mmCIF file of C-alpha atoms in Angstrom:
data_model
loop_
_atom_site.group_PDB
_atom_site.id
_atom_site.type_symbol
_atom_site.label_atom_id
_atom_site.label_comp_id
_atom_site.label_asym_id
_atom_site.label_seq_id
_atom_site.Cartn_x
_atom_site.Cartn_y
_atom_site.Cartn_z
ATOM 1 C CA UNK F 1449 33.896 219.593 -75.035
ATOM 2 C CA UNK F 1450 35.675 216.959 -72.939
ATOM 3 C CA UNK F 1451 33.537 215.098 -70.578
ATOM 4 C CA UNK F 1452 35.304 213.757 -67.325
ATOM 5 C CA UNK F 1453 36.029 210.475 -66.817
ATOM 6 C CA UNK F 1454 35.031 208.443 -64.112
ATOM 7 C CA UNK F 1455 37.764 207.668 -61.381
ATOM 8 C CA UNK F 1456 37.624 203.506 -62.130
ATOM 9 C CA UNK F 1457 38.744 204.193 -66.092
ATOM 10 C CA UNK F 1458 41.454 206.421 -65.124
ATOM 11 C CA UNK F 1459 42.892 203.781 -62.435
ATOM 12 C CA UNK F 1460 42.486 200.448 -65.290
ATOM 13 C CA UNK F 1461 44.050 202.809 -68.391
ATOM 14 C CA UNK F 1462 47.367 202.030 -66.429
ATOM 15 C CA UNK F 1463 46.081 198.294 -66.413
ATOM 16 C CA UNK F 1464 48.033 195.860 -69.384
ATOM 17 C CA UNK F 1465 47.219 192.616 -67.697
ATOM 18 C CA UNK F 1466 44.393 191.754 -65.826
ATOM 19 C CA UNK F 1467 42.596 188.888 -64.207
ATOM 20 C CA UNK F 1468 38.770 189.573 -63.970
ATOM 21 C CA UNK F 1469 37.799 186.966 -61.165
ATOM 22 C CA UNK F 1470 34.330 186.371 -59.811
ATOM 23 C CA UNK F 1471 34.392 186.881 -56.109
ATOM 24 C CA UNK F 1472 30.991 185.446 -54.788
ATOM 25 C CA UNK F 1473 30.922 182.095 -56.274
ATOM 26 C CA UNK F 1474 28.501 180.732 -58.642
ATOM 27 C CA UNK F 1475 27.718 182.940 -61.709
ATOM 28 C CA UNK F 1476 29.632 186.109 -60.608
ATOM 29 C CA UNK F 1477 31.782 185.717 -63.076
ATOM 30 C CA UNK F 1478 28.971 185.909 -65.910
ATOM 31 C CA UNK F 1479 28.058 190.131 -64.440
ATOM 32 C CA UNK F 1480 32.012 190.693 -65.117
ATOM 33 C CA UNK F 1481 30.748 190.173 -68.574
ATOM 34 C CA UNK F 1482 30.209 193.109 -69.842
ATOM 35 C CA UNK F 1483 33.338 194.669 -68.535
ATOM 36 C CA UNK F 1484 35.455 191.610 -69.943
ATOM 37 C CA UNK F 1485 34.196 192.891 -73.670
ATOM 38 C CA UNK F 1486 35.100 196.809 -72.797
ATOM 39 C CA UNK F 1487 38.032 195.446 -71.468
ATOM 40 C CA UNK F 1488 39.465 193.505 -74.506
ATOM 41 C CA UNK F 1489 38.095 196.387 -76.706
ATOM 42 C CA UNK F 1490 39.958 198.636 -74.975
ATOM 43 C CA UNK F 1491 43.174 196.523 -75.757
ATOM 44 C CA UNK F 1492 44.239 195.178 -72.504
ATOM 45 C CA UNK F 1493 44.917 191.574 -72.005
ATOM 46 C CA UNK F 1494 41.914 189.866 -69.712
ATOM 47 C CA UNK F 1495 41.796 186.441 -67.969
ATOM 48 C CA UNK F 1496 38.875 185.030 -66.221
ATOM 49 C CA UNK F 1497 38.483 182.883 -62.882
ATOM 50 C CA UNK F 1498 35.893 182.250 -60.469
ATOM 51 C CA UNK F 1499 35.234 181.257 -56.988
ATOM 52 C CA UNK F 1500 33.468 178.187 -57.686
ATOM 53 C CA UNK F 1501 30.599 175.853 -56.813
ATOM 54 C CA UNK F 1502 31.110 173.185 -59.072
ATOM 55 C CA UNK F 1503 32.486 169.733 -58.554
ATOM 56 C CA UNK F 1504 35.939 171.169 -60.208
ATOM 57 C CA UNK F 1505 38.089 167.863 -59.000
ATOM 58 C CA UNK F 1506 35.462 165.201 -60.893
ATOM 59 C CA UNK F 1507 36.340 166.879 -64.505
ATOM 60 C CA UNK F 1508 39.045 166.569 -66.026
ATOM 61 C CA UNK F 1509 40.212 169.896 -65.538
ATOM 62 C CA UNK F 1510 44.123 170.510 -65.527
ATOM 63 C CA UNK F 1511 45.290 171.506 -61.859
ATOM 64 C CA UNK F 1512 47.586 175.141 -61.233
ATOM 65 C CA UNK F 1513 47.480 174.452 -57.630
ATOM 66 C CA UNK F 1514 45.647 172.085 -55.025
ATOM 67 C CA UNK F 1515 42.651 174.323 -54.932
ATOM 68 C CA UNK F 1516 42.207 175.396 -57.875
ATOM 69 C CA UNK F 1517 42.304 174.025 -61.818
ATOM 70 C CA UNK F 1518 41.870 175.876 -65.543
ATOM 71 C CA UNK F 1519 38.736 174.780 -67.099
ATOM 72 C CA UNK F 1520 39.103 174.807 -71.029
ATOM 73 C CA UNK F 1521 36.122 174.170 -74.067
ATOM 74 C CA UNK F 1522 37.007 170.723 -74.277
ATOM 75 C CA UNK F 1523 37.167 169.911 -70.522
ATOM 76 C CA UNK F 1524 34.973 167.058 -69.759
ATOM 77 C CA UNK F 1525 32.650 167.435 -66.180
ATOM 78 C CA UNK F 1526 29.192 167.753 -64.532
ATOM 79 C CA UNK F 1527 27.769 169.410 -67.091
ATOM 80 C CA UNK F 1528 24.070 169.599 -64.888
ATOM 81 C CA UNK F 1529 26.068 172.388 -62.623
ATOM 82 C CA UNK F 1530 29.160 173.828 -64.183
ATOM 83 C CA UNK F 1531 28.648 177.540 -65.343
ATOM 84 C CA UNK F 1532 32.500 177.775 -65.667
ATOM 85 C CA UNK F 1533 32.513 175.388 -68.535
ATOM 86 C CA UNK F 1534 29.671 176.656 -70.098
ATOM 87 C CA UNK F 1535 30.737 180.344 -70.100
ATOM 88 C CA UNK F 1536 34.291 179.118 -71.301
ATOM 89 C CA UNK F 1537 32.170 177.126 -74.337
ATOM 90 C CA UNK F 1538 30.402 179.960 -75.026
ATOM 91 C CA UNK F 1539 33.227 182.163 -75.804
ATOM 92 C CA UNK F 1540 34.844 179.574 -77.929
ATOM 93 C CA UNK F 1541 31.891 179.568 -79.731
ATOM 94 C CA UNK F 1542 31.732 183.082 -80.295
ATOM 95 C CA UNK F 1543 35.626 183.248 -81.537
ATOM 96 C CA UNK F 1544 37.145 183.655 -77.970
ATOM 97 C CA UNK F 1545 39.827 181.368 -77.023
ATOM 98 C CA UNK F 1546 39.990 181.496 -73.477
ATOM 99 C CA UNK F 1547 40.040 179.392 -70.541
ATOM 100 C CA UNK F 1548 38.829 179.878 -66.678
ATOM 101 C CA UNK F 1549 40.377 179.380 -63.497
ATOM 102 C CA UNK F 1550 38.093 178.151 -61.689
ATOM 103 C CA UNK F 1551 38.816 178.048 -57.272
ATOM 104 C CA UNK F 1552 37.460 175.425 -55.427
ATOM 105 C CA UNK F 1553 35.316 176.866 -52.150
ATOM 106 C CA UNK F 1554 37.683 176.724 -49.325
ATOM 107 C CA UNK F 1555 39.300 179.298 -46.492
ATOM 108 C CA UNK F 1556 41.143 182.415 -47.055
ATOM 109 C CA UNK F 1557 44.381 180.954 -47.275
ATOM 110 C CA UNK F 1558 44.133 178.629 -49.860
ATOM 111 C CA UNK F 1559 42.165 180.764 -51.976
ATOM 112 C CA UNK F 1560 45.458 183.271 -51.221
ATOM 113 C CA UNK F 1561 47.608 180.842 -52.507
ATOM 114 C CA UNK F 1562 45.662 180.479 -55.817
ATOM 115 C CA UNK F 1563 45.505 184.210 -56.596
ATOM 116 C CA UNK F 1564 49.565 184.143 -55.887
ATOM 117 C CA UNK F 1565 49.931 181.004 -58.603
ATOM 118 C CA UNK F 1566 47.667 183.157 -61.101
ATOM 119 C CA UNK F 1567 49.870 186.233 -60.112
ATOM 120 C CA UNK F 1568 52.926 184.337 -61.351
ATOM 121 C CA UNK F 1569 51.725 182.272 -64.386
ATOM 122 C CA UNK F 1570 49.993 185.219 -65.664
ATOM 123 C CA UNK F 1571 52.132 188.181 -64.600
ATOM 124 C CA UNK F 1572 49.648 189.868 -63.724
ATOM 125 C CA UNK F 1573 49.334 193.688 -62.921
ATOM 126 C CA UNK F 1574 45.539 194.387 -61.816
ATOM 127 C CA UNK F 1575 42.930 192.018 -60.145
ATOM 128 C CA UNK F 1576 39.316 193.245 -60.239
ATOM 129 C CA UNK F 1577 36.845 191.218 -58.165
ATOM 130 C CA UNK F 1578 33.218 191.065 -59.466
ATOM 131 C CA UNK F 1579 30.443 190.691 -56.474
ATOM 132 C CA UNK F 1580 26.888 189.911 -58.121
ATOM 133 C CA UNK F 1581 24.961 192.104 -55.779
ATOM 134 C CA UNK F 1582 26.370 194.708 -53.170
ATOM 135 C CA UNK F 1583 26.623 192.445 -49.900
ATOM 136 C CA UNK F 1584 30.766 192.275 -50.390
ATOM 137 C CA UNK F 1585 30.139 196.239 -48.842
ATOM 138 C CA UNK F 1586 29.060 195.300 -45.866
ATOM 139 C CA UNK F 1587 31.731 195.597 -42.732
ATOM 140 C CA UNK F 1588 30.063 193.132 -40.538
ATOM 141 C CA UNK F 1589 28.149 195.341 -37.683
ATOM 142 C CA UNK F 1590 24.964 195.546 -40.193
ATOM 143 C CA UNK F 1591 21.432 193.828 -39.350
ATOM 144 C CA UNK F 1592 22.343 191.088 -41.777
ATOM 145 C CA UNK F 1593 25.244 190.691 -43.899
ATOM 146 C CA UNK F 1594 23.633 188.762 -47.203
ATOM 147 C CA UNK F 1595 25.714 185.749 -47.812
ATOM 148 C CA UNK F 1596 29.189 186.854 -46.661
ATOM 149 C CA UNK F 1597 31.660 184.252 -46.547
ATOM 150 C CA UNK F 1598 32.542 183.856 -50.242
ATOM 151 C CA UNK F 1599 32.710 187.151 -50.586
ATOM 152 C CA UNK F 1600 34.646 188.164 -47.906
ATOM 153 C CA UNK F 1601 37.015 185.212 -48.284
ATOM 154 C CA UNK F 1602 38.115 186.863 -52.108
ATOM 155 C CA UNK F 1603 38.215 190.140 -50.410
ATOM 156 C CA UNK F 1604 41.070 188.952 -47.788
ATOM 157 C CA UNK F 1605 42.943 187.090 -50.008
ATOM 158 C CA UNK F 1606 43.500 189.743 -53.014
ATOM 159 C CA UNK F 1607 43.787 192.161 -50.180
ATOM 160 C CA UNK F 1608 46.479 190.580 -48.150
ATOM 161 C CA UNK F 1609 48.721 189.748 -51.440
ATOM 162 C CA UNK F 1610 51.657 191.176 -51.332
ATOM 163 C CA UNK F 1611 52.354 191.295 -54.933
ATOM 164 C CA UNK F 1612 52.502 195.019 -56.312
ATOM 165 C CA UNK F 1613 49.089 194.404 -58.394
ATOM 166 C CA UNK F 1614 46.760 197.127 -58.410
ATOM 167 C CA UNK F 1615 43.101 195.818 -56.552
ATOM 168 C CA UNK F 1616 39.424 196.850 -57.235
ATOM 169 C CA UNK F 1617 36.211 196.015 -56.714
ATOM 170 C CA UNK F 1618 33.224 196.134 -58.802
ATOM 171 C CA UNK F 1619 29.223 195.181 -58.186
ATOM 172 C CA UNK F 1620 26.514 194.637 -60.069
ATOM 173 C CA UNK F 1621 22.700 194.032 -58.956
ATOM 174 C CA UNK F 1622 22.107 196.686 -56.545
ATOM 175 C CA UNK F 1623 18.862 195.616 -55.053
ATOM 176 C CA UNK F 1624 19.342 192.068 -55.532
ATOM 177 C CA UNK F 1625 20.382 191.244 -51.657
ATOM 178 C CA UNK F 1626 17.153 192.177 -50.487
ATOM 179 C CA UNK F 1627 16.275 188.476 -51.017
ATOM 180 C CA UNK F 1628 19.305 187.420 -48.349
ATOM 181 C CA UNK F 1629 18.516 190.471 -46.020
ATOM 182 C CA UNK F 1630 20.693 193.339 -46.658
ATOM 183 C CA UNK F 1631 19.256 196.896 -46.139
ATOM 184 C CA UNK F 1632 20.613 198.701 -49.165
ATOM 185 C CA UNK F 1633 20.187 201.720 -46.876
ATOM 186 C CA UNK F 1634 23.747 199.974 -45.641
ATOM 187 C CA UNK F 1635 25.012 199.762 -49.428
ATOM 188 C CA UNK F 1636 24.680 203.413 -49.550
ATOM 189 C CA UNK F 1637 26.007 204.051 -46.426
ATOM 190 C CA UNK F 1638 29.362 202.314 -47.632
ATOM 191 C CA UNK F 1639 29.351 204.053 -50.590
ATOM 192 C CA UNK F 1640 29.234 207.147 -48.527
ATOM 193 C CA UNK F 1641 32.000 206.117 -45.970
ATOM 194 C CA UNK F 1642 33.793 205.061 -49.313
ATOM 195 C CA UNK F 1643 33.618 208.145 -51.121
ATOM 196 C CA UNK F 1644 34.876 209.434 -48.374
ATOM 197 C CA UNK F 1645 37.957 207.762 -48.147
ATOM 198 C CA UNK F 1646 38.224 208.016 -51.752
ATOM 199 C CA UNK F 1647 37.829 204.808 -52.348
ATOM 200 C CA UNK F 1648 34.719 205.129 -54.806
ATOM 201 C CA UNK F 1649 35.618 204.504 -58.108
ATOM 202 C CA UNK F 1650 32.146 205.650 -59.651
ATOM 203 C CA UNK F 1651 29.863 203.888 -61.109
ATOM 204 C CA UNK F 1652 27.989 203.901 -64.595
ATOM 205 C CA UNK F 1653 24.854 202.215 -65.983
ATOM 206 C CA UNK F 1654 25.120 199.374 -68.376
ATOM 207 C CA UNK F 1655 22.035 199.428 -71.295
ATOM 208 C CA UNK F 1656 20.168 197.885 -73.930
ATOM 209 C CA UNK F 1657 21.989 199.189 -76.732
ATOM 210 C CA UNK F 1658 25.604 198.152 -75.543
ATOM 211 C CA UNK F 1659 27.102 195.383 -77.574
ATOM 212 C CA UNK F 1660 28.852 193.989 -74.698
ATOM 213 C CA UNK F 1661 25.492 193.614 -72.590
ATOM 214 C CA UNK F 1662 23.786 191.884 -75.651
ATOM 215 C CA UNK F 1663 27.021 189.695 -75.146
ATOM 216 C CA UNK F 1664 26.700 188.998 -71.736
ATOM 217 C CA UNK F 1665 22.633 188.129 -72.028
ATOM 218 C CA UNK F 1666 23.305 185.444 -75.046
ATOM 219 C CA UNK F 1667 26.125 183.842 -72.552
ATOM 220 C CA UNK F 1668 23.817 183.718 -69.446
ATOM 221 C CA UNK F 1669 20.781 182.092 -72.007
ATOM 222 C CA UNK F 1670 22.839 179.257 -73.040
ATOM 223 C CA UNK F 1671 24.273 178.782 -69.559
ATOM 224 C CA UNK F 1672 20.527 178.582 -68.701
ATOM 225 C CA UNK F 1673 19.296 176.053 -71.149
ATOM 226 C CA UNK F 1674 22.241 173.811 -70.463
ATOM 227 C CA UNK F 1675 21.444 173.977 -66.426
ATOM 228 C CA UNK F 1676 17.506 174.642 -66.681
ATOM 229 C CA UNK F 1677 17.503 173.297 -63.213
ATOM 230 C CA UNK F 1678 20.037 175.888 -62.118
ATOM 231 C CA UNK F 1679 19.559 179.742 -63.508
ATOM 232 C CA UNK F 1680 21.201 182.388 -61.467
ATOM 233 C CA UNK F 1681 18.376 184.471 -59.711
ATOM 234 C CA UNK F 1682 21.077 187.577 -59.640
ATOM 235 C CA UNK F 1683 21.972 187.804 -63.478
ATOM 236 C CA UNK F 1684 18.582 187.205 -64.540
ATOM 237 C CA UNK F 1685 17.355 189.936 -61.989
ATOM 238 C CA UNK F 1686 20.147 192.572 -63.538
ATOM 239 C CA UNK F 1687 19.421 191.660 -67.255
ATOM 240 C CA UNK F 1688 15.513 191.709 -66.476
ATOM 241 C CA UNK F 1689 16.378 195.788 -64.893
ATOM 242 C CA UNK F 1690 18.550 196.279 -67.899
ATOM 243 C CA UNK F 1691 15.565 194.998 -70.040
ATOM 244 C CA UNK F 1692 13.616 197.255 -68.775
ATOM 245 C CA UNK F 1693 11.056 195.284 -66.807
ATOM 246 C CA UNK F 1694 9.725 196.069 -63.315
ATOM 247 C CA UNK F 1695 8.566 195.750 -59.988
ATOM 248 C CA UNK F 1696 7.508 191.811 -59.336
ATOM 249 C CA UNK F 1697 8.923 190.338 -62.283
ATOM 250 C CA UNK F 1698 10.223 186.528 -62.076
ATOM 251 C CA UNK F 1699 12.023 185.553 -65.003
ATOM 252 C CA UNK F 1700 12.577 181.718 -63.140
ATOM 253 C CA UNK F 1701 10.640 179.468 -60.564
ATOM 254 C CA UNK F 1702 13.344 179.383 -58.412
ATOM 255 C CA UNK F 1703 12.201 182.946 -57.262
ATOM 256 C CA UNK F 1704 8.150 182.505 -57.428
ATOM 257 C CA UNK F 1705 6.681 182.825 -53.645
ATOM 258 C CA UNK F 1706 8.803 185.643 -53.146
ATOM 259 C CA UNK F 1707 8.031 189.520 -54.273
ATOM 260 C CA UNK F 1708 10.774 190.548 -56.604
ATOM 261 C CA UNK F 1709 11.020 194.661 -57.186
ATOM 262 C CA UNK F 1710 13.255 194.382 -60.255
ATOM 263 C CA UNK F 1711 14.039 198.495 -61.567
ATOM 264 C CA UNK F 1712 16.757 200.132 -63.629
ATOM 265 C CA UNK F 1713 19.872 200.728 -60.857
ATOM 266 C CA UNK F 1714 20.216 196.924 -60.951
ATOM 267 C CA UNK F 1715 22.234 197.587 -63.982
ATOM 268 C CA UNK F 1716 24.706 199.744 -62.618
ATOM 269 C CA UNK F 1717 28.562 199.135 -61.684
ATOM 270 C CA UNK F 1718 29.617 200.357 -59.034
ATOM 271 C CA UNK F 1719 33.091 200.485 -58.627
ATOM 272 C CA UNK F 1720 35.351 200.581 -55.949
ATOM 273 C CA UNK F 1721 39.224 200.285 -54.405
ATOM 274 C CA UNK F 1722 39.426 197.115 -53.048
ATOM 275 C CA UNK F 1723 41.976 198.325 -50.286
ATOM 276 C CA UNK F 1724 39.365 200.794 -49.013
ATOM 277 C CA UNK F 1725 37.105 197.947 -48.803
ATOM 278 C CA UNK F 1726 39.502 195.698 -46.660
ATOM 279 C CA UNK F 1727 39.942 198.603 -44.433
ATOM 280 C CA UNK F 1728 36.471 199.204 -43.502
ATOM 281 C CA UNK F 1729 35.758 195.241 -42.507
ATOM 282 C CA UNK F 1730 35.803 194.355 -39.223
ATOM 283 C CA UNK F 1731 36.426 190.886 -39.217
ATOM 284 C CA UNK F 1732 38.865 191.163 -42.332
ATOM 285 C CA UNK F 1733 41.643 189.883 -39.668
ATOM 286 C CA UNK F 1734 39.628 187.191 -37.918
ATOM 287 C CA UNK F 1735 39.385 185.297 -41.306
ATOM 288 C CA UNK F 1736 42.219 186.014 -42.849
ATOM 289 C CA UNK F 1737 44.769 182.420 -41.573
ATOM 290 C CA UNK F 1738 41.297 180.176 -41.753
ATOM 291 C CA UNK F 1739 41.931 177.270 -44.567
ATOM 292 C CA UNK F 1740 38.496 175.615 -44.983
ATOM 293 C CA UNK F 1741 35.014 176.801 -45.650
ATOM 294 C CA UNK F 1742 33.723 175.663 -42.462
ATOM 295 C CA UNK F 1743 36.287 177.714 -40.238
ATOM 296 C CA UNK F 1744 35.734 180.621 -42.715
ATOM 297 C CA UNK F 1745 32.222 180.621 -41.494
ATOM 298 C CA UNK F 1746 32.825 179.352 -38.250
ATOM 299 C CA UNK F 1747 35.016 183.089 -37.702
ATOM 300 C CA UNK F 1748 32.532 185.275 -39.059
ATOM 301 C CA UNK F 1749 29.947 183.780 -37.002
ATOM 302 C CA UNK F 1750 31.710 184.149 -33.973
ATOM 303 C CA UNK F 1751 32.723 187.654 -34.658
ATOM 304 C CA UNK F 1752 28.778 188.605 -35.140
ATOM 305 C CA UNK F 1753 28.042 186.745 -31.675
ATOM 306 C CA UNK F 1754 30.629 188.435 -29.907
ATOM 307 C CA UNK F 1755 29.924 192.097 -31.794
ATOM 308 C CA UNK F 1756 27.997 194.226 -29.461
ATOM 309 C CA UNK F 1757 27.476 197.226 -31.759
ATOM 310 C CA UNK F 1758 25.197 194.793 -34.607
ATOM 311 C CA UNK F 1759 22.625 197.374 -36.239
ATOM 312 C CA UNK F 1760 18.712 197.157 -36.422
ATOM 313 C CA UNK F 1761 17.511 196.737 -39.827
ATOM 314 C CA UNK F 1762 16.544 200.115 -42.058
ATOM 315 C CA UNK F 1763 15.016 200.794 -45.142
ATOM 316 C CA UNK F 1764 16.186 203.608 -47.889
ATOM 317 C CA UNK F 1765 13.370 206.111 -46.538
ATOM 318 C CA UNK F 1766 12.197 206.985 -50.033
#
């Protein structure tokens, strides 16, 4: 018997060189993880970058571009916030020598101009974004869009390359938006409008068992113990589901006040085309010339003021 495969392996078995890049900022990079292992096991060549939150231009990390700089093992920084470096230690530890590009916070344009420097240097044929939750779906009419800007920002600059490099999309931590608003009765709804179009990859749960998960949970416990003071609420939420624990389940402080329901589909990726994505934003073009954070945020905000067709809030009616 041959089983079918899903539409996502069938698009990266063409892939030979691909930068895996963490879209939302922060530890986004760390629920790429697991795909980064499959990835090399499958025999492609994979680099790593990351929209990032660190203070990148206080290390001495080497610069590719003005906004952006390739953090090493043996680069020197803030080590109390700097999950780059740590995930880049880890791996070194573990027999992986690999660096991480790591992209300072900024506009569309700038963050443009880095993927186009990585495009180059690398030669690069595929870009896959990683989103740690589902709010890079939204199009921008929902009741509330999560955190959006980060996301969006990675979304219009890989989208409006025009370098011939195949683009995609994949989330992890379906649930884990609740906590920033989104009605993941509008996650499914994109995945609808996106199957669709044909733009939904598939998606496939990640488990206990999996050598590359076990991977992926020792990296994001020694990027906890060297930044107690700063665990990521959405990897810890997706290993915890993985884990198999439930319901109200904090694995840190920086979630206790709050009621958690941690469950099994926060351990699936879903995959997606990234063009498909683009397409179905509706402020995609509004951002897409900004070059700092501010007017990056400044846009979206305005587009959601001036929006008349902004939904009311509705839960999955299960």
């Amino acid at each position: 018997m041959t089983f079918p495969k899903l539409k996502f392996f069938t698009e990266i078995q063409k892939a030979q060189r691909i930068l895996l890049a963490g879209a939302g900022g922060g530890f986004d990079i760390y629920c790429g993880l697991p795909l980064y292992f499959d990835l090399l096991e499958m025999g492609k060549e994979v680099y790593l970058a990351n929209l990032s939150f660190a203070d990148l231009h206080s290390s001495d990390a080497k610069s590719i571009s003005d906004f952006a700089v390739e953090v090493k093992a043996t680069t020197r920084g803030k080590e109390s916030y700097f999950p780059e470096l740590h995930l880049v230690r880890w791996l070194a530890g573990q027999g992986y020598k690999t660096s991480l590009y790591a992209f300072d916070t900024t506009g569309v344009k700038p963050l443009q101009d880095n993927y186009q420097t990585l495009i180059k240097l690398l030669n690069l044929d595929t870009i896959i974004l990683i989103d740690g939750g589902t709010d890079s779906l939204m199009r921008g009419d929902e009741a509330d869009l999560g955190t959006p800007q980060e996301d969006a920002a990675s979304i219009a600059a890989v989208h409006f390359l025009e370098a011939p490099v195949s683009k995609i999309l994949v989330c992890l931590g379906f649930g884990v938006d609740t906590h920033h608003g989104v009605s993941h009765f509008e996650v499914l709804q994109a995945v609808a409008d996106l199957t669709r179009s044909s733009d939904y990859l598939g998606a496939w749960s990640l488990t206990p068992d999996m050598q590359s998960v076990e991977r992926y949970r020792e990296a994001f416990q020694y990027a906890t113990q060297k930044m107690p003071t700063h665990p990521s609420i959405v990897s810890a939420s997706v290993l915890d589901g993985i884990y198999g624990e439930f319901g109200d389940f904090h694995r840190t402080e920086r979630t206790r006040g709050s009621e958690l329901f941690i469950n099994p589909l926060m351990g699936l990726y879903w995959t997606f085309n990234l063009t498909g994505i683009a397409k179905r934003n509706l402020y995609l073009e509004q951002i897409r010339n900004t070059q700092t954070y501010w007017e990056l945020r400044s846009s979206i905000e305005v587009f959601r003021a001036n929006h008349q067709g902004i939904k009311s809030w509705k839960g999955i009616p299960l």
